[in-house]
PDB file of N, CA and C in Angstrom:
ATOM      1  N   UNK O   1       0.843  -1.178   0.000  1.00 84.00           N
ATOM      2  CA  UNK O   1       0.000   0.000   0.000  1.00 84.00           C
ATOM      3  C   UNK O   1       0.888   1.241   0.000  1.00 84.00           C
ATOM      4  N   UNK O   2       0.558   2.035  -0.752  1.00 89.00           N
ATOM      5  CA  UNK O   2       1.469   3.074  -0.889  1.00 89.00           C
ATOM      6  C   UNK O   2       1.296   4.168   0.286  1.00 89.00           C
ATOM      7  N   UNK O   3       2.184   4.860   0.500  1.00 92.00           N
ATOM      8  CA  UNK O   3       2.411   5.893   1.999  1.00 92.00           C
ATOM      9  C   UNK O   3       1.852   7.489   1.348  1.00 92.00           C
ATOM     10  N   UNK O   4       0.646   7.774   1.446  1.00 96.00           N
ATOM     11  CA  UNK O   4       0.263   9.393   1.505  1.00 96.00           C
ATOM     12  C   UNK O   4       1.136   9.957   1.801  1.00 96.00           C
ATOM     13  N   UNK O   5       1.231  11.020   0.733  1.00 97.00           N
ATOM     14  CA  UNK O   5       2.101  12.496   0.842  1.00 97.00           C
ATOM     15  C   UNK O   5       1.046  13.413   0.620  1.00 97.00           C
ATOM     16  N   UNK O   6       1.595  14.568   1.477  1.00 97.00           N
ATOM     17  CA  UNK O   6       0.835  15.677   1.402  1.00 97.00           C
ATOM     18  C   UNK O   6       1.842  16.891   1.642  1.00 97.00           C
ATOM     19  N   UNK O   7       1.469  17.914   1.027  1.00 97.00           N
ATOM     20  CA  UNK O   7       2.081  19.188   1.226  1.00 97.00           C
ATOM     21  C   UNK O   7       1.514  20.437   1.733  1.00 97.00           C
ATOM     22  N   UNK O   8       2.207  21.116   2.586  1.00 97.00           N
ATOM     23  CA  UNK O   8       1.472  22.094   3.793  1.00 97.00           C
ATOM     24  C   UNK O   8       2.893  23.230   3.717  1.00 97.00           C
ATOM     25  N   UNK O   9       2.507  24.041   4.565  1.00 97.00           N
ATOM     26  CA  UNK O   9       3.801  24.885   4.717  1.00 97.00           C
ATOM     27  C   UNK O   9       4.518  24.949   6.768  1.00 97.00           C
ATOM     28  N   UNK O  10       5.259  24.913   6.442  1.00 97.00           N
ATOM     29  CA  UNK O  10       6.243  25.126   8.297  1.00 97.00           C
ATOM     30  C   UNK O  10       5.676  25.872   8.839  1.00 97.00           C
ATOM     31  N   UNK O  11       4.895  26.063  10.020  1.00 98.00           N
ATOM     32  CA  UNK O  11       4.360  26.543  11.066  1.00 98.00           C
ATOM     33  C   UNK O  11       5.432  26.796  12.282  1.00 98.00           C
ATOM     34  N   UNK O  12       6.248  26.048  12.486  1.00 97.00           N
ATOM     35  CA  UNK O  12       6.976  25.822  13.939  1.00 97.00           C
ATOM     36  C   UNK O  12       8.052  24.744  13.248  1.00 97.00           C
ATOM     37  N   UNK O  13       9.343  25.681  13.556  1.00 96.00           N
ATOM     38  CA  UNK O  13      10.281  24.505  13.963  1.00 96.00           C
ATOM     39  C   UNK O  13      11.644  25.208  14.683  1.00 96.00           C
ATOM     40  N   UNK O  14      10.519  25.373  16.030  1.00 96.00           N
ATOM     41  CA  UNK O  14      11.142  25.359  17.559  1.00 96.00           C
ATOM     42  C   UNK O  14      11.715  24.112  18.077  1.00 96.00           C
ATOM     43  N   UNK O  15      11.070  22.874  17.508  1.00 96.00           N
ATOM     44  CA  UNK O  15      10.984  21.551  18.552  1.00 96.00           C
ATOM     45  C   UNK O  15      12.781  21.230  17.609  1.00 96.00           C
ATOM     46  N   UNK O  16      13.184  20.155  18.133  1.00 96.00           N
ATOM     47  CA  UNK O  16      14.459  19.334  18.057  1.00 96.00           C
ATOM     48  C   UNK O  16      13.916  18.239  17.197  1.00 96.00           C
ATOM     49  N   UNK O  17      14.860  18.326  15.794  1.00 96.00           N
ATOM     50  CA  UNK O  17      14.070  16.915  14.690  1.00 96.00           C
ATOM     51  C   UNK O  17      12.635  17.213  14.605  1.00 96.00           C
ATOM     52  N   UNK O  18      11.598  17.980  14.599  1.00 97.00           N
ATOM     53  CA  UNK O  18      10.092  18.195  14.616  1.00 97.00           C
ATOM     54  C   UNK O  18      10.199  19.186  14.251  1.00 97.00           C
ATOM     55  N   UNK O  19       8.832  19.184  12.880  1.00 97.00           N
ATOM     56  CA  UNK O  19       8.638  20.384  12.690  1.00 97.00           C
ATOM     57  C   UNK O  19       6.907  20.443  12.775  1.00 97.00           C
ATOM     58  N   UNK O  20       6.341  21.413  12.690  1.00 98.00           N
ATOM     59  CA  UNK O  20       4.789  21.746  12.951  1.00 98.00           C
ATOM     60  C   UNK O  20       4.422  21.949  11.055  1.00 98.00           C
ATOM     61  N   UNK O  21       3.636  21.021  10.705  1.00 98.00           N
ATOM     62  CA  UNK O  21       3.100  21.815   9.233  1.00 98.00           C
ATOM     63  C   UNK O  21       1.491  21.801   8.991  1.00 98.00           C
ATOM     64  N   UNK O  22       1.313  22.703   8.505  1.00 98.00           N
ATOM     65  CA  UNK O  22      -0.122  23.451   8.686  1.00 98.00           C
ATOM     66  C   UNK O  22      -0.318  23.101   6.715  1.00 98.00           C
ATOM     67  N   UNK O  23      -1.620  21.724   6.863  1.00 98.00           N
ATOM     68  CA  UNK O  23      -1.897  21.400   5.260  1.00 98.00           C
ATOM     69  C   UNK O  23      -3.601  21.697   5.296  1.00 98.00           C
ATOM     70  N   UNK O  24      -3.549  22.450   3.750  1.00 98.00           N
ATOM     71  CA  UNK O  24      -4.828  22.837   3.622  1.00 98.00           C
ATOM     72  C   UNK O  24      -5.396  22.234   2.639  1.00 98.00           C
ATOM     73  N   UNK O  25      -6.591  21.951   2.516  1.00 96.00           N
ATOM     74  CA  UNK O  25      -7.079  21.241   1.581  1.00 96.00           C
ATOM     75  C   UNK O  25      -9.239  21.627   1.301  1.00 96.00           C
ATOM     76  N   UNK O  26      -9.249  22.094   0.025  1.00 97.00           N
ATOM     77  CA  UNK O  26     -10.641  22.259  -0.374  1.00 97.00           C
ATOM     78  C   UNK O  26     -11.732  21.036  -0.131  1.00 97.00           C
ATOM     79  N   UNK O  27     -12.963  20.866   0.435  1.00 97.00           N
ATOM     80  CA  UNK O  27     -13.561  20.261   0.536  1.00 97.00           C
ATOM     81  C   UNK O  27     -15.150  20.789   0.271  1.00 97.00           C
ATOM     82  N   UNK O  28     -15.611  20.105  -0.333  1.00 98.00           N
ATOM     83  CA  UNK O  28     -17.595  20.850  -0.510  1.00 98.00           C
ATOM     84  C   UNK O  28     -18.482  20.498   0.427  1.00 98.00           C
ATOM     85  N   UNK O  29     -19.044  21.766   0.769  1.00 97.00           N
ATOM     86  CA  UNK O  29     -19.851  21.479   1.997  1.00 97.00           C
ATOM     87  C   UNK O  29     -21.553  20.936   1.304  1.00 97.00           C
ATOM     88  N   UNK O  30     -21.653  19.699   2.342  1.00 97.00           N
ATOM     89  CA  UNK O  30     -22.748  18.957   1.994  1.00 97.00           C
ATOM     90  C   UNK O  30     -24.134  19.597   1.566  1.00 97.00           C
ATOM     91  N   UNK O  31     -24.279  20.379   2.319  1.00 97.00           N
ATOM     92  CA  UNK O  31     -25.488  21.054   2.077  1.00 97.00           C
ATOM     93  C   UNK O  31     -25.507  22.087   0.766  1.00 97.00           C
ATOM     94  N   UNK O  32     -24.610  23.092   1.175  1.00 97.00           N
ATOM     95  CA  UNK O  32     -24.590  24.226   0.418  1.00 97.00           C
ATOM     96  C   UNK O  32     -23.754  24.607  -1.043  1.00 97.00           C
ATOM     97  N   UNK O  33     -23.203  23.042  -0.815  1.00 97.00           N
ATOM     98  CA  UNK O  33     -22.492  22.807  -1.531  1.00 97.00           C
ATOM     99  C   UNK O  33     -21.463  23.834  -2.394  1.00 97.00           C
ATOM    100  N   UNK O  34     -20.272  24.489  -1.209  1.00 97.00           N
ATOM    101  CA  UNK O  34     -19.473  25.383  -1.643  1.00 97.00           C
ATOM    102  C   UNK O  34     -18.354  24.854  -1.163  1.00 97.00           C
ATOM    103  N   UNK O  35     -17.379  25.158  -1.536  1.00 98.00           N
ATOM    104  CA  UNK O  35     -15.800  24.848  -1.374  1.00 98.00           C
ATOM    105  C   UNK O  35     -15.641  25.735  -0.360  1.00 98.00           C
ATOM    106  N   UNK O  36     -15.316  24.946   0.991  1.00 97.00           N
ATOM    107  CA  UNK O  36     -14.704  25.380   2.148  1.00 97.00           C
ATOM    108  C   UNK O  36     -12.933  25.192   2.470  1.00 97.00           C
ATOM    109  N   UNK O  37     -12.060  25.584   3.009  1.00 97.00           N
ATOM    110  CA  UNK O  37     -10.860  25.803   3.251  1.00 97.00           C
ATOM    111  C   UNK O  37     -11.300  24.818   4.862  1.00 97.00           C
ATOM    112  N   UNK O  38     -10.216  23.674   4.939  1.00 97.00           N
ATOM    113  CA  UNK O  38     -10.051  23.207   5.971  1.00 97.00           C
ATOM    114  C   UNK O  38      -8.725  22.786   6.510  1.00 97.00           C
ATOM    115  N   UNK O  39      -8.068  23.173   7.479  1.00 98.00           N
ATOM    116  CA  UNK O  39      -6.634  22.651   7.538  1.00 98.00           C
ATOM    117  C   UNK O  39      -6.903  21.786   8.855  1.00 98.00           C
ATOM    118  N   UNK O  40      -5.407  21.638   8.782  1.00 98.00           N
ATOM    119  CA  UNK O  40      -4.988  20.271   9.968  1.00 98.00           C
ATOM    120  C   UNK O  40      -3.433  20.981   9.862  1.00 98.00           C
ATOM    121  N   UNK O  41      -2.954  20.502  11.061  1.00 98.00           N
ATOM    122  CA  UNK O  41      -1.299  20.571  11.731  1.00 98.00           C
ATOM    123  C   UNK O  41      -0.988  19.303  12.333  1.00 98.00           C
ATOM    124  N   UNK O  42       0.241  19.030  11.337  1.00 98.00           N
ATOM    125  CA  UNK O  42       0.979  17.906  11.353  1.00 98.00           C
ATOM    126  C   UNK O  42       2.193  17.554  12.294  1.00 98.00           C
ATOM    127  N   UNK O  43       2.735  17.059  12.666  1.00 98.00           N
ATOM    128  CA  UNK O  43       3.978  16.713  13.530  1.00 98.00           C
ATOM    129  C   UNK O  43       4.684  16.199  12.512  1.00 98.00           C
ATOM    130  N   UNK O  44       6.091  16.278  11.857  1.00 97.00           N
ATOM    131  CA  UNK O  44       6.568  15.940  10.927  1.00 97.00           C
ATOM    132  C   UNK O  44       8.206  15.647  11.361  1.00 97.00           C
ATOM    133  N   UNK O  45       8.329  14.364  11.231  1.00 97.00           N
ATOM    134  CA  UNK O  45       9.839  14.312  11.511  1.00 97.00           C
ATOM    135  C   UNK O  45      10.768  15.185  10.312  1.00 97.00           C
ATOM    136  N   UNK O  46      11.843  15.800  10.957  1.00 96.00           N
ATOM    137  CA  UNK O  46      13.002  16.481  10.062  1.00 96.00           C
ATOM    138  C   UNK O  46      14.443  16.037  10.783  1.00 96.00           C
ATOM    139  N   UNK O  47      14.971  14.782  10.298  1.00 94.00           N
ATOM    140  CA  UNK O  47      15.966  14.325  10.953  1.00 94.00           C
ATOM    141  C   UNK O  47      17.250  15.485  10.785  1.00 94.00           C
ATOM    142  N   UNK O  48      17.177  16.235  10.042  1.00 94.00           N
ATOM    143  CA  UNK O  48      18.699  17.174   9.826  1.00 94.00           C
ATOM    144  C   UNK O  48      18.456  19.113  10.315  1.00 94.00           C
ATOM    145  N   UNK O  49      17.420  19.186  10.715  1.00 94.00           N
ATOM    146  CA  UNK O  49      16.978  20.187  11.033  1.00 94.00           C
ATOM    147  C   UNK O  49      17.027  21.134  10.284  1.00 94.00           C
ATOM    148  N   UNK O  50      17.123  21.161   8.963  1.00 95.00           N
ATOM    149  CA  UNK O  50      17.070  22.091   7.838  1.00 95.00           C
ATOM    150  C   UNK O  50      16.229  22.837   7.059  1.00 95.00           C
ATOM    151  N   UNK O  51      14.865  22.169   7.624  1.00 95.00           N
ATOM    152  CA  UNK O  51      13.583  22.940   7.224  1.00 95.00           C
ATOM    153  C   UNK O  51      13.256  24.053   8.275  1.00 95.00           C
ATOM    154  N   UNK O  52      13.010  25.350   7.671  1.00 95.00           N
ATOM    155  CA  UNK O  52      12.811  26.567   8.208  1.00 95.00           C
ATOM    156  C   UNK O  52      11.453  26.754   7.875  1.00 95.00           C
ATOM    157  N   UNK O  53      11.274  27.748   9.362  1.00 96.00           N
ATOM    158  CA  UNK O  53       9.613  27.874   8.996  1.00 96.00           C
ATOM    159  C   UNK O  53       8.914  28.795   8.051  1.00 96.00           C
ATOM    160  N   UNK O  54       7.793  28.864   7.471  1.00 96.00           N
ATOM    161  CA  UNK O  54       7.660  30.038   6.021  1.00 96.00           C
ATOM    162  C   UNK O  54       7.808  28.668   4.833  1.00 96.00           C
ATOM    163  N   UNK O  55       8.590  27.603   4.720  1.00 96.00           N
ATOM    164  CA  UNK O  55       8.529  26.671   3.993  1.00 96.00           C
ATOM    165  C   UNK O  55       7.635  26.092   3.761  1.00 96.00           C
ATOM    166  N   UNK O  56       7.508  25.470   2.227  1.00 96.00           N
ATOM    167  CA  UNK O  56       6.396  24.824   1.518  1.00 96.00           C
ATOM    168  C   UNK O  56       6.815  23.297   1.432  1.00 96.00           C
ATOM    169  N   UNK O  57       6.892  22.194   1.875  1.00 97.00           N
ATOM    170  CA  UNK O  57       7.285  21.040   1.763  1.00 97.00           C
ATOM    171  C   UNK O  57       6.302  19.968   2.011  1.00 97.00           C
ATOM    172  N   UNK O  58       7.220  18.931   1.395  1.00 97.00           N
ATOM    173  CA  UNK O  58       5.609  17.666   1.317  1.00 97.00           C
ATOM    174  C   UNK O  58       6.240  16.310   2.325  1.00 97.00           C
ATOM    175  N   UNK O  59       4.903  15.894   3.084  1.00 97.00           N
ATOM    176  CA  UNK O  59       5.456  15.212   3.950  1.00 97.00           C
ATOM    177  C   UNK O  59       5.230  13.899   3.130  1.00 97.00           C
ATOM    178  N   UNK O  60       5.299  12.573   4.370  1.00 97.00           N
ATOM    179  CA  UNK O  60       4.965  11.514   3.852  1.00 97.00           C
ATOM    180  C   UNK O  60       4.587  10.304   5.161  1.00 97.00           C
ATOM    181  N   UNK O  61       3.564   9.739   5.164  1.00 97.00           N
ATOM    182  CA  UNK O  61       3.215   8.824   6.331  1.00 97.00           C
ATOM    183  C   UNK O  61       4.307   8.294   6.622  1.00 97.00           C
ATOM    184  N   UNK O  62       4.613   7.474   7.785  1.00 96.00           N
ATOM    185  CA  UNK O  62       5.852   6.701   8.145  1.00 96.00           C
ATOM    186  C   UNK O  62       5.440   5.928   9.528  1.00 96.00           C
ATOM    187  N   UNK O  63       6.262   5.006  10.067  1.00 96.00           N
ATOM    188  CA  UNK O  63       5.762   4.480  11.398  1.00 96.00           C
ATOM    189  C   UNK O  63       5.896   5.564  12.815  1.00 96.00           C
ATOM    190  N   UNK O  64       5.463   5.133  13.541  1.00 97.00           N
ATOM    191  CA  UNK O  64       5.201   6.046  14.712  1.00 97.00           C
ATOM    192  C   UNK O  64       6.261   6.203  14.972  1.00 97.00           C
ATOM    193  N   UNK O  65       6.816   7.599  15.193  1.00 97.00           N
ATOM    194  CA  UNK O  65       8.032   8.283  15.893  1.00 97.00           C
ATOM    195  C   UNK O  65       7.970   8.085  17.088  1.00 97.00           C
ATOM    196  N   UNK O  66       6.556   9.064  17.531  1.00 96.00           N
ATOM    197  CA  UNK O  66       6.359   9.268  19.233  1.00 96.00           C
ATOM    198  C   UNK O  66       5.050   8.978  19.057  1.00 96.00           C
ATOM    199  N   UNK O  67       4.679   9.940  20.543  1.00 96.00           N
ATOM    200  CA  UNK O  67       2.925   9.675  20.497  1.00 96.00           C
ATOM    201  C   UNK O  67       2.054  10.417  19.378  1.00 96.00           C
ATOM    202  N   UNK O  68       2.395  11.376  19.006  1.00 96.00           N
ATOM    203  CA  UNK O  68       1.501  12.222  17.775  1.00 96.00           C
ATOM    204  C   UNK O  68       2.868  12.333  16.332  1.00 96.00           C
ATOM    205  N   UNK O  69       3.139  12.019  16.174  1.00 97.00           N
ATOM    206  CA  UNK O  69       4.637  12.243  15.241  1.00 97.00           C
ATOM    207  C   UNK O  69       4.316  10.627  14.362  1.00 97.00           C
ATOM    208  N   UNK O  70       4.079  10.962  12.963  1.00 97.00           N
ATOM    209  CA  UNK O  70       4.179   9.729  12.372  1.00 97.00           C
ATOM    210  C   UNK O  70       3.846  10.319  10.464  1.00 97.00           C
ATOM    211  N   UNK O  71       4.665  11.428  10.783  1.00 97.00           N
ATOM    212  CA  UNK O  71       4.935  11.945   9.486  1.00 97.00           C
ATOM    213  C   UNK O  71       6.227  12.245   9.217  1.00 97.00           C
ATOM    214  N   UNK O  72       6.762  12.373   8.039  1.00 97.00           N
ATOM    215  CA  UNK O  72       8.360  12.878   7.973  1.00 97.00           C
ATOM    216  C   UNK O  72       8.592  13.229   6.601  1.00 97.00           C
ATOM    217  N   UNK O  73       9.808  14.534   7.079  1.00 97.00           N
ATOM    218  CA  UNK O  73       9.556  15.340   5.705  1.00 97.00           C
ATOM    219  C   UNK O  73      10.502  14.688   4.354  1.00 97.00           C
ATOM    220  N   UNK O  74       9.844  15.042   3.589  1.00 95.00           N
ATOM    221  CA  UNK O  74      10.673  14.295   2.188  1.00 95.00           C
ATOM    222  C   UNK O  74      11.477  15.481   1.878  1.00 95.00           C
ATOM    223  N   UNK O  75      12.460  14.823   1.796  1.00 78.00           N
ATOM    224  CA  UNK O  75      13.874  15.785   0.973  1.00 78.00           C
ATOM    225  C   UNK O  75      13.789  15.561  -0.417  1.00 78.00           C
ATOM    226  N   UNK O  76      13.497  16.884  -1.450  1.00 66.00           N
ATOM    227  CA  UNK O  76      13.888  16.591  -2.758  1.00 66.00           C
ATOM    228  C   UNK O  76      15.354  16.922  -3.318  1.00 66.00           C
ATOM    229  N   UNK O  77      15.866  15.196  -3.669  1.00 55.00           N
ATOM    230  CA  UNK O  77      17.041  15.332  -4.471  1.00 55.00           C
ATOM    231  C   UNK O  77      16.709  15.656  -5.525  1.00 55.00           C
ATOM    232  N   UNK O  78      17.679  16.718  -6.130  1.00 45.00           N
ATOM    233  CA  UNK O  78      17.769  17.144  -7.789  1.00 45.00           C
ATOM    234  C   UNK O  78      18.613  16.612  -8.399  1.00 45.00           C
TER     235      UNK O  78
END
């Protein structure tokens, strides 16, 4: 089964190896049927501490780090 990626931008990266990412995503509301804005904030492992916050990056599911941490950020090689 393949591992969901998603992309959000850096919220926080105060924590050590953790960063905070804030992903938004359009959804239609049942009734009124209009495109609403809904986010979520992620716990995202960053093993090298190189992601700064203001960043646009895409995570990817992974096994449990800690207790809320079970995302981690993908590095793009060029």
């Amino acid at each position: 089964m393949p591992k969901r990626v998603l992309q959000g931008v850096v919220v926080s990266d105060k924590q050590d190896k953790t960063v905070t990412v804030l992903v938004e995503r359009r959804v239609m509301h049942p009734i009124y049927k209009k495109y609403v804005r809904k986010s979520k904030k992620y716990a995202a492992h960053d093993e090298t501490n190189v992601v700064k916050e203001g960043e646009i990056v895409r995570i990817r599911e992974c096994r449990p780090l800690s207790k809320r941490k079970c995302w981690e950020v993908v590095t793009e090689s060029a």
